[in-house]
Coordinates of C-alpha atoms in Angstrom, one line a residue:
Chain A
M1211 CA -8.0 -3.1 0.2
T1212 CA -4.7 -0.9 0.4
V1213 CA -2.0 -1.7 2.8
Y1214 CA 0.9 1.0 3.5
E1215 CA 4.3 -0.3 4.6
T1216 CA 6.7 2.0 6.5
D1217 CA 9.9 1.1 8.3
V1218 CA 10.7 3.4 11.6
P1219 CA 14.3 3.4 12.0
G1220 CA 15.1 1.8 15.4
V1221 CA 11.4 1.3 16.6
G1222 CA 10.2 -1.7 13.7
K1223 CA 7.4 -1.3 11.0
K1224 CA 4.2 0.4 10.6
F1225 CA 1.5 -0.8 8.4
E1226 CA -1.7 1.3 7.2
V1227 CA -4.8 -0.6 6.0
E1228 CA -7.7 1.2 4.6
L1229 CA -10.8 -0.1 5.8
G1230 CA -13.2 1.8 3.6
G1231 CA -15.1 5.0 4.1
G1232 CA -11.7 6.8 4.6
E1233 CA -11.5 4.7 8.1
R1234 CA -7.6 3.4 8.7
L1235 CA -6.3 0.9 10.9
V1236 CA -2.7 1.8 11.9
I1237 CA -0.6 -0.9 13.1
V1238 CA 3.1 -0.5 14.8
L1239 CA 5.3 -3.5 15.1
H1240 CA 7.8 -3.0 17.4
H1241 CA 11.3 -4.8 17.1
D1242 CA 10.8 -6.4 20.8
G1243 CA 7.2 -7.9 19.8
K1244 CA 5.1 -5.6 20.8
R1245 CA 2.2 -4.4 18.7
E1246 CA 0.6 -1.1 19.1
V1247 CA -2.9 -0.5 17.2
F1248 CA -4.2 2.7 16.4
H1249 CA -7.3 3.9 14.7
K1250 CA -8.6 6.9 12.4
D1251 CA -11.8 8.1 11.8
D1252 CA -10.7 9.7 8.4
P1253 CA -7.3 10.0 6.7
D1254 CA -6.9 13.6 8.3
A1255 CA -8.4 12.8 11.7
D1256 CA -5.6 12.2 14.8
A1257 CA -5.0 8.2 15.8
D1258 CA -6.5 7.2 18.8
R1259 CA -4.7 4.6 20.4
L1260 CA -6.9 1.4 20.8
F1261 CA -4.6 -1.0 22.6
S1262 CA -1.2 -2.5 23.0
L1263 CA -0.1 -6.3 23.0
S1264 CA 2.7 -8.2 23.6
G1265 CA 4.0 -10.3 20.6
Q1266 CA 2.5 -13.9 22.5
R1267 CA -1.5 -12.0 22.8
A1268 CA -1.2 -10.4 19.4
R1269 CA -0.5 -13.9 17.6
E1270 CA -3.2 -15.3 19.5
I1271 CA -5.8 -12.7 18.8
G1272 CA -4.4 -12.7 15.1
A1273 CA -5.2 -16.5 15.1
I1274 CA -8.8 -15.5 16.6
L1275 CA -9.5 -13.0 13.6
Q1276 CA -8.0 -15.4 11.1
G1277 CA -10.7 -18.2 12.2
A1278 CA -8.3 -20.3 13.4
Y1279 CA -9.2 -20.9 16.8
F1280 CA -13.1 -21.0 16.2
Q1281 CA -14.6 -21.8 12.5
P1282 CA -18.1 -20.0 12.0
V1283 CA -20.3 -23.3 11.3
D1284 CA -21.8 -23.7 7.6
M1285 CA -25.0 -25.5 8.5
D1286 CA -24.8 -27.5 5.1
S1287 CA -21.5 -29.5 5.9
V1288 CA -21.6 -30.2 9.3
D1289 CA -18.8 -33.3 10.3
V1290 CA -18.8 -34.2 14.0
P1291 CA -15.7 -36.1 14.3
L1292 CA -16.4 -39.3 15.6
G1293 CA -12.8 -41.4 15.5
D1294 CA -13.5 -42.8 11.9
A1295 CA -17.1 -42.1 11.9
I1296 CA -18.7 -39.4 11.2
I1297 CA -22.6 -38.0 11.2
E1298 CA -24.3 -37.0 8.2
W1299 CA -27.8 -35.5 7.6
I1300 CA -29.2 -37.1 4.3
D1301 CA -32.4 -35.4 2.7
V1302 CA -34.7 -37.8 1.0
A1303 CA -36.0 -36.6 -2.2
D1304 CA -39.6 -37.2 -3.6
G1305 CA -38.5 -39.4 -5.8
S1306 CA -36.2 -41.3 -3.4
P1307 CA -36.7 -45.4 -3.5
L1308 CA -36.4 -45.1 0.5
A1309 CA -39.6 -43.4 0.6
G1310 CA -42.6 -45.0 2.4
Q1311 CA -40.6 -47.7 3.2
T1312 CA -39.6 -48.8 7.1
L1313 CA -36.1 -48.7 8.1
A1314 CA -36.8 -52.5 8.6
D1315 CA -37.5 -52.7 4.8
A1316 CA -34.8 -50.4 3.7
K1317 CA -31.9 -52.3 5.6
I1318 CA -29.7 -49.4 5.3
R1319 CA -27.0 -51.0 7.9
Q1320 CA -26.9 -54.5 5.8
R1321 CA -26.5 -52.4 2.8
T1322 CA -24.1 -49.7 3.6
G1323 CA -22.9 -50.2 7.1
A1324 CA -23.9 -47.1 8.4
S1325 CA -26.7 -46.5 11.2
V1326 CA -29.8 -44.3 11.1
I1327 CA -29.3 -42.5 14.3
A1328 CA -32.6 -40.0 14.0
I1329 CA -34.9 -39.0 11.3
Q1330 CA -35.4 -35.4 11.1
R1331 CA -39.3 -34.7 9.6
D1332 CA -40.1 -30.6 9.6
S1333 CA -39.3 -29.4 13.1
E1334 CA -39.3 -32.8 14.9
T1335 CA -36.5 -34.5 15.7
L1336 CA -37.3 -39.1 15.9
P1337 CA -34.4 -39.7 18.0
N1338 CA -33.2 -43.7 17.6
P1339 CA -36.0 -44.4 15.1
S1340 CA -37.2 -48.2 15.7
P1341 CA -37.1 -50.7 12.3
E1342 CA -41.0 -50.3 12.6
D1343 CA -40.6 -46.4 11.3
T1344 CA -41.4 -45.4 7.9
I1345 CA -39.1 -43.0 5.8
A1346 CA -41.3 -40.4 4.0
A1347 CA -40.0 -38.1 1.5
G1348 CA -38.5 -34.6 3.2
D1349 CA -37.3 -36.4 5.9
I1350 CA -33.7 -35.7 6.9
L1351 CA -31.7 -38.5 7.8
V1352 CA -29.4 -38.4 10.4
T1353 CA -26.7 -41.1 10.0
L1354 CA -23.7 -42.5 11.7
G1355 CA -20.9 -44.3 9.8
T1356 CA -16.9 -43.5 8.4
R1357 CA -17.2 -41.3 4.8
D1358 CA -17.2 -44.3 2.5
E1359 CA -20.0 -45.7 4.2
Q1360 CA -22.4 -42.4 4.2
V1361 CA -21.5 -42.1 0.9
A1362 CA -22.9 -45.4 0.2
V1363 CA -26.3 -44.3 1.8
E1364 CA -26.1 -41.1 -0.1
E1365 CA -26.4 -43.3 -3.2
L1366 CA -28.9 -45.5 -1.9
V1367 CA -31.3 -42.6 -1.1
A1368 CA -30.7 -41.2 -4.4
D1369 CA -30.8 -44.4 -6.2
D1370 CA -33.8 -44.8 -8.7
D1371 CA -32.9 -48.0 -9.8
G1372 CA -32.7 -49.5 -6.4
Chain B
M671 CA 41.8 -4.1 39.9
A672 CA 39.4 -3.4 43.0
D673 CA 39.2 0.2 42.8
L674 CA 38.2 -0.1 38.9
L675 CA 35.0 -2.3 39.2
L676 CA 33.9 -0.6 41.9
E677 CA 33.8 2.4 39.9
V678 CA 32.0 0.8 36.8
G679 CA 29.9 -0.9 39.4
V680 CA 29.0 2.8 40.7
A681 CA 28.8 4.5 37.2
V682 CA 26.3 1.9 36.0
A683 CA 24.3 1.7 39.2
G684 CA 24.2 5.1 39.0
V685 CA 23.0 5.4 35.2
A686 CA 20.5 2.9 36.3
A687 CA 19.1 5.2 39.2
A688 CA 18.9 8.1 37.2
G689 CA 17.2 6.1 34.2
A690 CA 14.5 5.1 36.6
L691 CA 14.1 8.5 37.9
A692 CA 13.9 10.3 34.4
S693 CA 10.9 7.5 33.6
R694 CA 9.0 8.0 36.6
V695 CA 9.1 11.9 36.0
G696 CA 8.2 11.5 32.3
L697 CA 11.5 13.0 30.8
S698 CA 14.2 11.3 28.7
V699 CA 17.0 9.4 30.2
I700 CA 19.8 10.7 28.2
P701 CA 20.0 14.3 30.4
A702 CA 19.7 11.9 33.5
Y703 CA 22.7 9.9 32.4
I704 CA 24.9 13.1 32.1
L705 CA 23.6 14.4 35.2
V706 CA 24.5 11.4 37.0
G707 CA 27.9 11.5 35.2
V708 CA 28.5 15.2 36.3
L709 CA 27.7 14.5 39.6
L710 CA 29.4 11.4 40.2
G711 CA 32.7 12.9 38.5
P712 CA 35.9 14.0 39.3
N713 CA 34.8 17.5 38.3
A714 CA 32.2 19.7 40.6
P715 CA 30.3 18.9 42.7
T716 CA 32.7 17.4 44.3
S717 CA 30.5 16.9 47.4
I718 CA 26.8 17.3 48.3
L719 CA 25.8 18.7 52.0
G720 CA 29.4 18.0 52.9
V721 CA 29.5 14.2 51.5
P722 CA 31.9 13.8 49.0
V723 CA 30.6 12.4 45.8
T724 CA 33.7 11.9 43.3
L725 CA 33.1 8.3 43.3
V726 CA 34.2 7.6 39.6
S727 CA 37.3 8.8 37.7
D728 CA 37.5 9.2 34.3
S729 CA 39.4 6.0 34.0
E730 CA 40.3 3.8 30.9
V731 CA 37.8 1.3 31.6
I732 CA 35.2 3.5 31.5
A733 CA 36.7 5.3 28.6
V734 CA 36.5 2.3 26.4
L735 CA 32.8 1.4 27.4
A736 CA 32.0 4.7 26.6
E737 CA 33.8 4.5 23.2
L738 CA 32.2 1.3 22.7
G739 CA 28.6 3.3 23.3
V740 CA 29.7 5.3 20.1
V741 CA 30.3 2.3 18.0
F742 CA 27.1 0.4 18.5
L743 CA 25.1 3.4 18.5
L744 CA 26.3 4.1 15.1
F745 CA 26.0 0.6 14.1
F746 CA 22.5 0.4 14.8
L747 CA 21.9 3.7 12.9
G748 CA 23.3 1.9 10.3
L749 CA 21.6 -1.6 10.4
E750 CA 18.1 0.2 11.1
F751 CA 18.8 2.7 7.7
S752 CA 16.4 1.6 5.1
V753 CA 17.6 2.3 1.8
E754 CA 14.6 1.1 0.2
Q755 CA 12.8 3.4 1.9
L756 CA 15.1 6.0 1.3
L757 CA 15.1 5.5 -2.4
R758 CA 11.5 5.0 -2.4
D759 CA 11.1 8.5 -1.0
R760 CA 14.5 10.2 -2.1
R761 CA 12.4 13.3 -3.4
S762 CA 10.6 14.4 -0.3
I763 CA 13.2 12.9 2.2
T764 CA 15.8 15.0 0.2
S765 CA 14.0 18.2 0.3
V766 CA 13.0 18.5 3.4
G767 CA 16.3 17.4 4.6
L768 CA 18.6 19.7 3.2
L769 CA 15.8 22.2 4.0
D770 CA 16.7 21.2 7.6
F771 CA 20.4 21.2 7.1
A772 CA 20.5 24.6 5.3
L773 CA 18.3 26.1 8.2
N774 CA 19.6 24.5 11.6
F775 CA 23.3 24.2 10.2
G776 CA 23.4 27.8 8.5
V777 CA 22.3 29.2 12.3
G778 CA 25.1 26.8 13.6
L779 CA 27.6 28.4 11.5
A780 CA 26.4 32.4 12.0
I781 CA 26.3 31.7 15.9
G782 CA 29.9 30.6 15.8
F783 CA 31.5 33.1 13.6
A784 CA 29.6 35.9 15.6
F785 CA 31.1 34.7 18.6
G786 CA 34.2 34.6 17.1
W787 CA 35.2 30.8 16.9
T788 CA 37.7 29.6 14.5
L789 CA 36.4 27.3 11.2
V790 CA 37.0 24.3 13.2
E791 CA 35.2 25.1 16.3
T792 CA 32.2 26.6 14.3
L793 CA 32.1 23.7 12.1
F794 CA 31.9 21.5 15.3
L795 CA 29.2 23.8 16.7
A796 CA 26.9 23.9 13.9
G797 CA 27.1 20.1 13.5
I798 CA 26.0 19.9 17.1
V799 CA 23.0 22.3 17.2
Y800 CA 22.1 20.9 13.4
I801 CA 21.4 17.0 14.5
S802 CA 18.3 16.0 16.3
S803 CA 18.1 13.5 18.2
S804 CA 16.7 9.8 16.9
A805 CA 16.3 8.6 20.4
V806 CA 14.3 11.2 22.3
V807 CA 12.1 11.8 18.7
T808 CA 11.1 8.7 18.1
K809 CA 10.6 7.7 21.6
S810 CA 8.2 11.0 21.7
L811 CA 6.5 10.2 18.6
I812 CA 5.4 6.6 20.1
E813 CA 4.4 8.6 23.7
T814 CA 2.4 10.6 21.8
G815 CA 1.0 8.7 19.2
W816 CA 1.6 10.7 16.4
I817 CA 4.1 8.0 15.0
A818 CA 0.3 6.7 13.7
N819 CA -0.6 10.3 12.2
D820 CA 0.6 11.6 8.7
E821 CA 2.9 13.9 10.7
S822 CA 5.4 10.8 11.2
S823 CA 6.6 11.0 7.6
P824 CA 8.6 14.2 7.0
I825 CA 9.6 14.1 11.1
L826 CA 11.4 10.1 10.1
G827 CA 12.4 11.1 6.5
T828 CA 14.3 14.4 7.7
L829 CA 16.1 12.0 10.3
V830 CA 16.7 9.8 8.1
F831 CA 18.6 12.3 6.3
E832 CA 20.7 13.8 9.1
D833 CA 21.7 9.8 10.1
I834 CA 23.0 9.8 6.5
L835 CA 24.6 13.5 7.1
I836 CA 26.6 12.9 10.3
A837 CA 27.8 9.8 9.1
V838 CA 29.6 11.6 6.2
Y839 CA 30.1 15.1 8.6
L840 CA 31.9 12.8 11.2
A841 CA 34.2 11.3 8.6
L842 CA 35.1 14.6 7.3
L843 CA 35.7 16.0 10.6
A844 CA 37.7 13.5 11.8
A845 CA 39.8 13.7 8.8
V846 CA 40.0 17.4 9.0
T847 CA 41.3 17.6 12.8
S848 CA 43.6 14.5 12.6
G849 CA 46.3 16.2 10.4
G850 CA 48.4 19.5 10.7
G851 CA 48.2 21.4 7.8
L852 CA 46.1 21.4 4.8
R853 CA 47.9 18.8 3.1
D854 CA 47.9 16.6 5.8
A855 CA 44.1 17.4 5.9
A856 CA 43.7 16.7 2.5
V857 CA 45.7 13.4 2.6
S858 CA 43.7 12.3 5.5
V859 CA 40.5 12.7 4.3
G860 CA 41.7 11.2 1.0
V861 CA 42.7 8.1 2.8
A862 CA 39.6 8.4 4.9
F863 CA 37.4 8.1 2.3
L864 CA 39.0 5.6 0.7
F865 CA 38.6 3.6 3.6
L866 CA 35.2 4.0 4.1
G867 CA 34.4 3.7 0.4
A868 CA 35.9 0.2 1.0
L869 CA 33.7 -0.5 3.6
A870 CA 30.9 0.6 2.0
A871 CA 31.5 -1.7 -1.0
A872 CA 32.3 -4.5 1.6
A873 CA 28.6 -4.0 2.7
W874 CA 27.0 -3.4 -0.5
Y875 CA 28.5 -6.4 -2.0
G876 CA 29.3 -8.5 0.8
S877 CA 25.9 -9.3 2.0
A878 CA 25.8 -12.9 1.6
W879 CA 29.3 -13.1 2.7
F880 CA 27.4 -11.3 5.8
E881 CA 24.6 -13.7 5.8
R882 CA 26.8 -17.1 6.2
L883 CA 29.2 -15.2 8.9
F884 CA 26.6 -15.0 11.2
R885 CA 24.6 -18.3 10.8
T886 CA 24.4 -20.0 13.7
G887 CA 21.9 -21.7 16.1
S888 CA 23.7 -20.1 19.2
D889 CA 22.7 -17.0 20.4
E890 CA 25.9 -16.9 22.9
S891 CA 28.0 -17.2 19.3
F892 CA 25.9 -14.9 17.5
V893 CA 26.1 -11.7 19.8
L894 CA 30.1 -12.8 20.0
R895 CA 30.4 -12.4 16.5
V896 CA 28.8 -9.1 16.0
V897 CA 30.2 -7.3 18.8
G898 CA 33.7 -9.1 18.0
L899 CA 33.6 -7.6 14.3
T900 CA 32.0 -4.7 14.8
T901 CA 34.6 -3.6 17.5
L902 CA 37.3 -4.8 15.2
V903 CA 36.0 -2.7 12.4
A904 CA 36.1 0.3 14.6
G905 CA 39.2 -0.1 16.1
A906 CA 40.8 -0.9 12.8
A907 CA 39.7 2.4 11.2
L908 CA 40.6 4.5 14.0
A909 CA 44.1 3.0 14.1
L910 CA 43.9 4.4 10.4
G911 CA 42.6 7.9 11.7
V912 CA 39.2 7.1 10.3
S913 CA 36.0 8.1 12.4
E914 CA 35.6 4.8 14.2
A915 CA 31.6 5.6 14.1
V916 CA 31.4 6.0 10.8
A917 CA 33.3 2.9 10.0
A918 CA 30.8 0.9 12.4
F919 CA 27.8 2.7 10.7
F920 CA 28.9 1.2 7.2
L921 CA 29.1 -2.1 8.9
G922 CA 25.6 -1.8 10.2
T923 CA 24.3 -0.9 6.7
G924 CA 25.8 -3.7 5.5
L925 CA 24.3 -6.0 7.9
S926 CA 21.0 -4.2 7.3
Q927 CA 20.5 -6.0 3.8
T928 CA 20.8 -9.5 5.2
T929 CA 17.8 -11.8 7.4
H930 CA 20.0 -11.2 10.5
V931 CA 18.5 -7.9 11.6
E932 CA 15.8 -8.8 13.5
R933 CA 17.7 -11.1 15.5
I934 CA 20.5 -8.2 15.8
E935 CA 17.7 -6.1 17.0
H936 CA 16.9 -8.5 20.0
I937 CA 20.0 -10.0 20.8
V938 CA 22.7 -7.2 20.8
S939 CA 20.3 -4.5 21.5
P940 CA 21.2 -4.6 25.0
A941 CA 24.7 -4.4 24.5
R942 CA 23.8 -1.3 22.9
D943 CA 21.9 0.2 25.6
L944 CA 24.5 -0.5 28.4
F945 CA 27.6 0.8 26.3
A946 CA 25.6 4.1 25.4
A947 CA 24.4 4.6 28.9
V948 CA 28.1 4.5 30.1
F949 CA 28.7 6.9 26.9
F950 CA 26.2 9.5 27.9
F951 CA 27.6 9.1 31.7
A952 CA 31.4 9.3 30.3
I953 CA 30.4 12.8 28.8
G954 CA 28.6 13.9 32.1
L955 CA 32.3 12.6 34.0
S956 CA 34.6 15.0 31.6
T957 CA 32.4 17.6 31.8
D958 CA 33.3 20.6 33.8
V959 CA 30.2 22.6 34.7
T960 CA 32.1 25.7 36.2
L961 CA 32.7 26.2 32.3
L962 CA 29.0 26.5 31.7
A963 CA 29.0 30.0 33.0
N964 CA 31.8 31.3 30.4
V965 CA 29.3 29.8 27.9
A966 CA 26.3 31.0 29.3
G967 CA 25.5 33.6 26.5
L968 CA 26.3 31.5 23.9
L969 CA 24.1 29.0 25.6
A970 CA 21.1 31.4 25.7
V971 CA 21.5 32.0 21.9
A972 CA 22.2 28.8 20.8
V973 CA 19.0 27.5 22.6
V974 CA 16.6 30.1 21.6
A975 CA 18.0 30.3 17.8
T976 CA 18.6 26.7 17.1
T977 CA 14.7 25.9 19.1
A978 CA 13.2 28.9 16.6
S979 CA 15.0 27.1 13.3
K980 CA 14.2 23.7 13.8
L981 CA 10.5 25.3 14.5
V982 CA 10.7 26.9 11.2
S983 CA 12.3 24.1 9.1
G984 CA 9.8 21.3 10.6
T985 CA 6.8 23.8 10.0
L986 CA 8.2 23.9 6.4
S987 CA 9.1 20.4 6.1
G988 CA 5.7 19.5 7.6
R989 CA 4.2 21.9 4.3
L990 CA 6.4 20.4 1.7
Y991 CA 4.3 16.7 2.8
G992 CA 1.0 19.0 2.1
L993 CA 0.3 18.7 5.7
D994 CA -2.3 21.1 7.6
A995 CA -1.2 24.1 9.7
R996 CA -1.4 22.2 12.8
R997 CA 0.4 18.8 12.0
S998 CA 3.0 20.9 10.0
A999 CA 3.6 22.7 13.5
R1000 CA 3.7 19.5 15.4
V1001 CA 6.5 18.4 13.0
G1002 CA 8.8 21.6 13.8
L1003 CA 8.0 20.8 17.7
G1004 CA 8.9 16.8 16.8
L1005 CA 12.1 17.5 15.7
V1006 CA 13.4 20.0 18.7
P1007 CA 15.3 17.1 20.8
R1008 CA 19.0 17.4 20.6
G1009 CA 21.0 14.3 22.1
E1010 CA 23.2 11.5 21.1
F1011 CA 24.7 12.8 17.6
S1012 CA 25.8 16.1 19.2
L1013 CA 27.4 14.2 22.1
V1014 CA 29.2 11.8 19.6
L1015 CA 30.4 15.2 17.5
V1016 CA 31.6 16.6 21.3
A1017 CA 33.4 13.4 21.9
L1018 CA 35.6 13.7 18.9
A1019 CA 36.1 17.2 19.8
A1020 CA 37.5 16.5 23.0
D1021 CA 39.7 13.5 21.5
V1022 CA 41.0 16.1 19.4
G1023 CA 41.1 18.8 22.3
T1024 CA 42.8 21.9 20.5
G1025 CA 41.8 25.7 21.6
R1026 CA 38.1 25.6 22.6
L1027 CA 37.4 21.9 21.3
G1028 CA 38.6 20.1 24.7
S1029 CA 37.4 22.6 27.0
V1030 CA 34.7 25.2 26.1
L1031 CA 32.8 23.1 23.8
P1032 CA 32.1 20.1 25.5
A1033 CA 30.5 22.3 28.8
F1034 CA 28.7 23.6 25.9
A1035 CA 27.4 21.1 24.4
V1036 CA 26.5 19.0 27.4
G1037 CA 24.6 22.3 28.5
Y1038 CA 22.8 22.5 25.1
V1039 CA 22.0 18.7 25.4
L1040 CA 20.4 18.8 28.6
V1041 CA 17.9 21.9 27.9
M1042 CA 17.3 20.9 24.7
S1043 CA 16.3 17.3 25.0
V1044 CA 13.9 18.4 28.2
V1045 CA 12.9 21.7 26.4
G1046 CA 11.7 19.2 23.0
S1047 CA 10.4 16.7 25.3
L1048 CA 8.0 19.6 26.7
L1049 CA 7.1 20.9 23.6
V1050 CA 6.2 17.8 22.2
Q1051 CA 4.1 16.9 25.3
R1052 CA 2.5 20.7 25.1
A1053 CA 1.8 20.4 21.4
D1054 CA -1.8 20.7 21.3
A1055 CA -2.1 23.7 23.3
L1056 CA 0.8 25.7 21.6
T1057 CA -0.4 25.0 18.2
D1058 CA -4.2 25.9 19.4
A1059 CA -2.3 29.1 20.7
V1060 CA -0.6 29.9 17.6
L1061 CA -3.1 29.1 15.0
S1062 CA -5.9 31.0 16.9
L1063 CA -3.4 34.0 16.9
T1064 CA -2.7 33.5 13.2
N1065 CA -6.6 33.4 12.6
H1066 CA -7.5 36.7 14.7
A1067 CA -4.4 38.2 12.3
D1068 CA -6.4 36.8 9.2
A1069 CA -9.5 38.1 10.9
R1070 CA -8.2 41.9 10.8

């Protein structure tokens, strides 16, 4: 992506950004902080003024564009902050030593400190599971605990010698 | 004291009202400031419908404020001067700048000699009709949105070239007009360029020193330092017989290399705007519009010839930048307005005050700037209709 920067004496700075396909965005930064944004369909077209913003507005909108206001969620690594504790989704693989055990047998809380708050099986979620519920291969355990405790759970689920 | 204070109050309030009115109508504020000066000043008209309107006299106070206006106009010109851009685009800027100078300055010289003016008078006249108004031109660029188009490059390039040229030209004219004979003039030109050379060197190598000088957390202290130093340098220059405006320009270029540019823009701009408005007002104040009758012929010739010459030089400049016919025509239309720098030149002429410099020329320049700033604004607003008309004509001609 090419950005052309030009000084505009008495006004401020002008930036031209190529958007691909010949389209261009032209941004004029005024000394008083005002930003004007123009769009060009192709390099030969006249620029259309899209909008102008105060400095404060421009910074807020810029933050949104940067993704600082709202982080698009990557579903593989969702962390919900709960003080020190976080919620993790842990896959139970086919060879997992916990597959086939009830929660009471697995003693997850005693061994790691983390609690199983739900079990996801296919498209169903079993919230607040009881000690008699059995863990099956392919389940996803929803666990609550500190980061260290979560690491311990992952080791426990994956551990073939357990 | 009471009289003076009241006069300054009337002047600034009048300028404020005129500016508001001009913005409402969508015209440039500069002619409005001049007109309100003409109206409230000691020259005709002295009364409207029997009500006396000579409220402001041409006092020392107004003169000093106006002088500061000139100093700060040129100081900001230097401050916003982009040396990098000049070096980067030097070939294209130089070519359009020289083209612009040759055509428009040439037409100015021709007009002056045709009307039988002396060499010095003609030099002033040529300068006045040559230089476009950076303020009016950039404002209309923003209003039309041309700033985002390709035609802005040759327009801004031409303005950059004109800005350097006017600094040099002011220095030259100030020196030439300061002494009596040719030898005195040569000596004063020498002194001027020595002083300005020293100042330019200080500006170029003194960036680090300026950087430290203006480093302060307090806005109050900052504005005092900038205004204090600028005024001091300008005053010292004038005392040595060098153009104070040019000295301020060089000081501005020295500061343009520091990190303080943005802050000066923010904090000192209001001071510049205030002083500059008073300067335009003072130009109107000292204008005797009754003299306009004597220069009507000259004015008509100058308006027509120099509008045409800017259109031609601008269009050719656009072509040099590789623009199509429509955009090239816009470059010409955009550069038509003349304004603050023509008036800075005429202020210098009025100070000299010999022959036509003190009488006919100021009246002519005020009339000229009034017409050109309004005509220029209108041409830009109607640009699309105008270029359509011209292009369809040329296409018809081609078809035949």
